[in-house]
Coordinates of C-alpha atoms in Angstrom, one line a residue:
Chain Z
M24 CA 1.1 -7.3 24.5
Q25 CA 4.8 -9.3 25.1
V26 CA 5.6 -11.3 22.6
K27 CA 7.8 -13.8 23.0
Y28 CA 11.7 -13.4 21.2
L29 CA 12.4 -14.4 17.9
P30 CA 15.8 -14.7 16.5
E31 CA 17.0 -12.5 14.0
K32 CA 17.3 -15.6 11.5
H33 CA 13.4 -17.0 11.9
I34 CA 12.5 -12.8 11.1
R35 CA 14.8 -13.2 7.9
D36 CA 13.7 -16.4 6.8
S37 CA 10.0 -15.5 7.3
A38 CA 10.0 -12.5 5.2
L39 CA 12.0 -14.1 2.2
C40 CA 9.3 -17.1 2.2
L41 CA 6.3 -14.5 1.9
L42 CA 8.1 -13.2 -0.5
A43 CA 8.7 -16.6 -2.7
K44 CA 5.6 -17.6 -1.6
Y45 CA 4.0 -14.7 -3.6
G46 CA 6.6 -15.3 -6.1
E47 CA 4.9 -18.8 -6.7
R48 CA 1.0 -16.9 -7.1
F49 CA 2.4 -14.4 -9.0
G50 CA 5.5 -14.6 -10.8
P51 CA 9.0 -14.6 -9.2
V52 CA 10.5 -10.7 -7.7
E53 CA 13.7 -11.2 -8.9
R54 CA 14.8 -7.6 -8.5
P55 CA 13.4 -4.3 -6.2
P56 CA 11.5 -2.9 -5.8
I57 CA 9.3 -5.1 -3.8
P58 CA 6.0 -5.1 -4.8
V59 CA 4.7 -5.0 -0.7
E60 CA 1.6 -3.2 -1.4
E61 CA 0.9 -6.5 -3.7
I62 CA 2.1 -8.7 -1.1
L63 CA -0.2 -7.3 1.2
E64 CA -3.5 -7.0 -0.6
A65 CA -3.4 -9.7 -3.5
H66 CA -0.9 -12.5 -1.8
L67 CA -2.3 -12.0 2.0
E68 CA -5.7 -11.1 1.0
L69 CA -5.9 -8.1 3.5
Q70 CA -7.7 -5.1 3.3
L71 CA -5.7 -1.8 3.2
G72 CA -7.1 1.5 3.4
F73 CA -6.0 5.2 4.3
D74 CA -7.5 7.2 7.4
D75 CA -6.5 10.1 9.1
L76 CA -5.1 7.6 12.4
A77 CA -4.7 9.9 14.9
K78 CA -8.2 11.3 15.2
R79 CA -9.8 8.0 14.7
L80 CA -7.8 6.2 17.3
G81 CA -7.4 9.2 19.9
V82 CA -3.3 9.0 20.0
P83 CA -0.6 11.0 17.9
D84 CA 1.6 9.9 15.6
V85 CA 0.2 7.1 14.9
L86 CA 1.9 5.2 11.4
G87 CA -0.1 2.6 11.0
A88 CA -2.7 -0.2 12.1
T89 CA -3.8 -3.6 11.8
W90 CA -6.8 -5.0 12.6
V91 CA -6.3 -9.1 13.2
R92 CA -9.9 -10.8 13.3
D93 CA -10.7 -7.8 10.6
R94 CA -7.8 -8.7 8.1
R95 CA -7.9 -4.9 7.9
V96 CA -4.8 -2.7 7.8
L97 CA -4.7 1.7 7.8
I98 CA -2.2 3.3 6.8
D99 CA -2.1 7.3 8.4
Q100 CA -3.0 9.5 5.1
S101 CA -0.1 12.0 5.9
L102 CA 2.4 8.8 4.0
D103 CA -0.2 8.5 0.8
P104 CA 2.3 8.9 -1.6
T105 CA -0.4 9.5 -4.4
Q106 CA -0.9 12.3 -2.4
H107 CA 2.8 13.2 -1.1
P108 CA 4.9 11.6 -3.1
L109 CA 8.1 12.0 -0.9
K110 CA 6.5 10.0 1.6
E111 CA 7.1 7.1 -0.9
G112 CA 10.0 5.4 1.3
R113 CA 8.5 5.6 4.6
Y114 CA 5.2 4.5 3.3
R115 CA 6.3 1.3 1.6
F116 CA 8.3 0.6 5.0
T117 CA 5.0 1.0 7.2
V118 CA 3.2 -1.1 4.9
A119 CA 5.9 -3.9 4.9
H120 CA 6.2 -3.6 9.3
E121 CA 2.0 -3.7 9.1
I122 CA 2.9 -6.9 7.2
G123 CA 5.5 -7.9 9.6
H124 CA 3.0 -8.2 12.7
W125 CA 0.4 -10.2 10.4
E126 CA 3.2 -12.7 9.5
L127 CA 4.7 -12.3 13.1
H128 CA 2.4 -12.0 15.6
R129 CA -1.1 -12.2 14.2
H130 CA -1.3 -15.7 16.1
V131 CA -1.2 -14.1 19.5
Y132 CA -4.3 -11.6 18.7
Q133 CA -6.6 -14.4 17.5
A134 CA -6.3 -16.5 20.2
D135 CA -6.5 -13.2 22.1
A136 CA -9.5 -12.2 20.3
N137 CA -12.0 -15.3 22.0
Q138 CA -11.6 -13.2 25.1
P139 CA -13.4 -10.1 24.4
S140 CA -12.2 -6.8 26.6
L141 CA -14.6 -4.8 28.9
F142 CA -12.3 -1.9 28.1
D143 CA -11.5 -3.0 23.6
G144 CA -14.4 -1.1 21.7
P145 CA -15.5 -3.0 18.4
D146 CA -13.5 -1.1 16.1
K147 CA -10.0 -0.9 18.5
P148 CA -6.9 -2.0 16.5
S149 CA -5.2 -4.8 17.3
I150 CA -1.9 -3.0 16.9
V151 CA -1.3 0.5 16.7
C152 CA 2.1 1.7 15.2
R153 CA 3.6 5.2 16.5
A154 CA 6.2 7.1 14.9
R155 CA 8.1 8.3 18.3
S156 CA 6.7 5.6 20.9
G157 CA 9.8 3.7 22.5
K158 CA 10.3 0.9 20.3
D159 CA 9.5 -2.6 22.0
R160 CA 10.0 -6.2 21.2
Q161 CA 7.1 -6.4 19.2
E162 CA 7.4 -3.0 17.0
W163 CA 11.6 -4.0 17.0
Q164 CA 10.6 -7.4 14.9
A165 CA 7.9 -5.7 12.7
D166 CA 10.8 -3.2 11.9
T167 CA 13.6 -6.0 11.2
F168 CA 11.4 -7.5 9.0
S169 CA 10.9 -4.7 7.1
G170 CA 13.9 -4.0 6.3
D171 CA 14.8 -7.6 5.2
L172 CA 11.4 -7.8 2.8
L173 CA 12.0 -4.7 1.1
M174 CA 16.1 -5.0 1.2
P175 CA 16.5 -8.9 1.2
E176 CA 20.4 -9.3 1.9
D177 CA 21.4 -10.8 -2.1
M178 CA 19.4 -8.1 -3.8
V179 CA 21.2 -5.4 -1.5
Y180 CA 24.6 -7.0 -2.6
L181 CA 23.6 -8.1 -6.3
A182 CA 22.6 -4.2 -6.9
W183 CA 25.7 -3.1 -4.8
E184 CA 28.2 -5.0 -7.1
E185 CA 26.5 -3.8 -10.0
R186 CA 26.5 -0.1 -9.4
F187 CA 29.8 -0.3 -7.6
G188 CA 31.6 -3.2 -9.1
S189 CA 32.8 -5.0 -5.8
L190 CA 31.6 -5.7 -2.2
E191 CA 33.8 -3.7 -1.0
P192 CA 32.7 -2.0 2.0
Y193 CA 32.9 1.8 1.7
V194 CA 34.3 4.0 4.6
A195 CA 31.2 6.9 5.1
V196 CA 33.2 8.6 8.0
D197 CA 35.0 11.4 5.7
E198 CA 31.6 11.9 3.6
I199 CA 29.4 11.8 6.9
A200 CA 31.2 14.4 9.2
D201 CA 31.2 16.7 5.8
L202 CA 27.6 16.3 5.9
S203 CA 27.2 16.6 9.4
A204 CA 29.4 20.2 8.9
K205 CA 27.6 20.9 6.5
W206 CA 24.2 21.0 8.2
G207 CA 25.2 21.6 11.8
L208 CA 24.3 18.1 12.8
G209 CA 25.7 17.3 16.5
E210 CA 26.7 13.8 17.5
D211 CA 23.2 12.8 18.5
D212 CA 21.5 13.6 15.8
H213 CA 20.7 10.9 13.0
K214 CA 23.6 10.4 10.5
P215 CA 23.0 11.7 7.3
T216 CA 22.9 9.5 4.0
V217 CA 25.7 8.9 1.8
A218 CA 25.1 9.8 -1.5
A219 CA 25.4 5.4 -2.0
A220 CA 22.9 5.1 0.6
R221 CA 20.3 7.5 -1.9
E222 CA 21.2 6.5 -4.9
L223 CA 20.1 2.7 -3.6
A224 CA 17.2 3.8 -1.9
R225 CA 15.6 5.1 -5.4
V226 CA 16.4 1.3 -6.8
F227 CA 14.8 -0.2 -3.6
Q228 CA 12.1 2.4 -2.9
V229 CA 13.4 3.0 0.2
S230 CA 14.2 6.4 2.3
G231 CA 17.5 7.2 2.2
Q232 CA 17.8 6.5 5.8
A233 CA 16.6 3.1 5.8
M234 CA 18.4 1.7 2.9
Q235 CA 22.0 3.4 5.1
I236 CA 20.8 1.6 8.1
R237 CA 20.4 -1.9 5.7
L238 CA 23.9 -1.1 4.0
A239 CA 25.6 -1.1 7.6
E240 CA 23.8 -4.0 8.8
L241 CA 25.2 -5.6 5.5
G242 CA 28.7 -4.6 6.3
L243 CA 28.8 -2.6 3.0
I244 CA 28.9 0.6 4.0
C245 CA 31.1 1.7 7.5
T246 CA 29.8 5.2 9.5
Q247 CA 32.4 4.4 11.7
V248 CA 36.0 3.6 11.4
P249 CA 36.5 0.0 11.8
P250 CA 38.8 -1.4 14.5
P251 CA 41.7 -2.5 13.8
D252 CA 42.3 -6.2 13.0
L253 CA 45.1 -8.2 12.9
F254 CA 44.2 -11.0 10.2
S255 CA 43.6 -8.5 7.0
R256 CA 45.6 -6.4 5.1
P257 CA 45.2 -2.6 5.7
G258 CA 42.5 -0.9 4.3
T259 CA 40.5 -3.4 3.8
I260 CA 37.5 -4.8 5.6
V261 CA 36.6 -8.6 5.7
R262 CA 32.4 -9.4 6.6
S263 CA 31.8 -11.9 8.7
Chain R
M18 CA -19.5 14.6 3.7
P19 CA -21.3 11.4 3.6
G20 CA -20.6 8.7 1.1
N21 CA -22.4 6.0 -1.0
P22 CA -22.6 2.6 0.7
E23 CA -24.4 0.6 -2.3
F24 CA -21.0 2.3 -4.2
G25 CA -18.6 2.0 -2.4
K26 CA -19.3 -2.1 -1.0
R27 CA -19.9 -2.7 -5.3
I28 CA -16.4 -1.3 -5.9
R29 CA -14.8 -2.8 -3.3
G30 CA -16.1 -6.2 -3.7
L31 CA -14.9 -6.0 -7.2
R32 CA -11.9 -4.8 -6.8
E33 CA -11.3 -7.3 -4.2
A34 CA -12.0 -10.6 -6.7
R35 CA -9.8 -9.3 -9.0
K36 CA -7.2 -8.5 -6.4
K37 CA -6.8 -11.8 -6.0
T38 CA -5.3 -13.3 -9.1
D39 CA -4.4 -9.7 -10.4
P40 CA -2.0 -7.4 -8.0
S41 CA -2.7 -4.3 -10.3
F42 CA -6.0 -4.0 -8.7
S43 CA -4.2 -3.1 -5.4
L44 CA -5.4 0.1 -4.3
R45 CA -2.8 3.1 -5.1
R46 CA -2.4 1.3 -8.7
F47 CA -6.4 1.2 -9.8
A48 CA -6.9 4.8 -7.8
Q49 CA -3.8 5.7 -9.7
T50 CA -5.5 4.0 -13.3
V51 CA -8.3 5.8 -12.2
G52 CA -6.8 8.9 -11.5
I53 CA -8.0 9.6 -8.4
S54 CA -5.8 9.8 -4.8
A55 CA -5.6 6.3 -2.6
T56 CA -6.4 8.4 0.3
Y57 CA -10.1 9.3 -1.5
L58 CA -10.5 5.9 -3.3
S59 CA -10.4 4.3 0.6
K60 CA -12.7 6.3 1.7
V61 CA -15.0 6.0 -1.2
E62 CA -14.9 2.5 -0.6
T63 CA -15.9 2.8 3.1
C64 CA -18.1 4.8 2.4
E65 CA -16.8 8.3 4.2
F66 CA -16.9 9.8 1.0
P67 CA -19.1 10.5 -1.9
P68 CA -18.2 8.7 -5.2
P69 CA -16.1 10.4 -7.9
A70 CA -17.0 12.6 -11.4
S71 CA -18.8 10.2 -14.2
D72 CA -15.9 9.8 -16.2
K73 CA -13.8 8.2 -13.0
I74 CA -17.0 5.9 -13.1
K75 CA -17.0 4.8 -16.4
R76 CA -12.9 4.6 -15.9
M77 CA -13.6 2.3 -13.1
A78 CA -16.1 0.3 -14.8
Q79 CA -13.7 -0.4 -17.7
L80 CA -11.3 -1.6 -15.6
L81 CA -13.4 -3.7 -13.7
G82 CA -15.4 -5.1 -16.7
E83 CA -18.5 -4.1 -15.5
D84 CA -21.6 -2.2 -17.3
P85 CA -20.6 1.8 -16.3
D86 CA -24.5 3.3 -16.3
E87 CA -25.2 0.3 -13.7
L88 CA -22.0 1.5 -11.8
L89 CA -23.4 5.4 -13.0
A90 CA -26.7 4.3 -11.8
L91 CA -25.4 3.1 -8.6
A92 CA -23.8 6.5 -7.7
G93 CA -26.9 8.6 -8.4
K94 CA -25.6 9.8 -12.0
F95 CA -25.8 9.5 -15.9
D96 CA -23.1 9.2 -18.3
P97 CA -22.1 12.6 -18.9
A98 CA -22.4 11.6 -23.2
L99 CA -25.9 12.2 -22.5
S100 CA -26.7 15.7 -22.2
E101 CA -25.1 15.6 -25.3
I102 CA -26.8 13.6 -27.2
I103 CA -29.4 15.2 -26.2
R104 CA -28.3 18.6 -27.0
E105 CA -28.2 17.3 -30.4
Q106 CA -31.5 16.6 -31.1
P107 CA -33.0 18.5 -27.8
K108 CA -36.6 19.0 -28.6
A109 CA -37.3 15.5 -30.5
L110 CA -35.4 13.6 -27.8
A111 CA -37.2 15.7 -24.7
D112 CA -40.3 15.1 -25.8
F113 CA -39.4 11.0 -26.3
L114 CA -37.8 11.4 -22.8
R115 CA -41.1 13.5 -21.5
T116 CA -43.7 10.6 -23.1
A117 CA -41.9 7.7 -21.6
R118 CA -42.3 9.0 -18.0
D119 CA -45.8 10.0 -18.5
R120 CA -46.7 7.0 -19.9
Q121 CA -44.8 5.4 -16.7
L122 CA -43.4 2.7 -18.9
T123 CA -41.4 0.1 -17.1
D124 CA -38.1 -0.5 -17.5
E125 CA -39.0 -3.8 -19.7
D126 CA -41.2 -1.9 -21.7
I127 CA -38.1 0.6 -22.4
E128 CA -35.7 -2.6 -23.4
E129 CA -38.4 -3.9 -25.6
L130 CA -38.8 0.0 -27.3
T131 CA -34.9 -0.2 -27.7
R132 CA -34.5 -3.8 -29.2
Q133 CA -37.5 -2.5 -31.7
I134 CA -35.9 0.2 -32.7
R135 CA -32.5 -2.0 -33.1
E136 CA -33.8 -4.0 -34.9
K137 CA -35.2 -1.0 -37.1
K138 CA -33.7 -1.2 -40.9

């Protein structure tokens, strides 16, 4: 289903507003990690569960699915962190992603629920999220929401400053090149995660990859050589 | 393996009621405190898997503030401590239980007897 365009600021505000509302009810969340399961289960009062989703839905690589009318979210059991602790980051990102669908897209499906389709079985989820599917607008919005909720901007800046003593960005080009050479990665592979991203990932309980993407978005890690800037001193980068 | 609908629905209902005021009753945290995986708890609650072992059910009852014997009974189990109690006085207690069964005592009859025993000096 095609959802409408949302500015990034709208998505970020939705995530922060949800966190604030959770805080009003259960006590403020001042430090990471963000309690995403508690937000989904206790605050939004959705039912969370685990299942073999590929088997249940008959499509491969499903990470999560949301049944809007039943207020139910299922996560693929391969991500259960009580059985697979290394999947913790990926699991939490998927939970936050499904919360993103609930916050940003549920009204589309609630409206649609009044027009039952002949082709929909009773157990058909409203939204199915797959690992390798091309990211359409709806999936992109949920991913953005997930990043904003798990790694709120202010908390990331604060954590960075606490750890590294200033908000000076880290130009990670050399470290990435070294790691890529060590692991034999090519230009088209995912960029390896640098030590600073891995360290903060533990604080926010997200994957190193997600943390690195967030740090790059916020201008704290530069994964490419910054272009020369006439208005800044050599060797410094001005964040817009 | 078939699940147990009465038990699964009861646990989910109790946990969901508690979690509205206390987030520690989330699926994962509750499962971890009980000592089972989140997937297993999820499937017990949706009646796909059978209830867990008696000691886990007793722990669930303790956390949810429910009578452990009632939850154990729903799961078709009983407190494993009972076997120990019978083992301590095997002849007399076996005789006592068989008599109660042969006389077809109702729950009320047994509760009345229990009360009388409690009051006995």
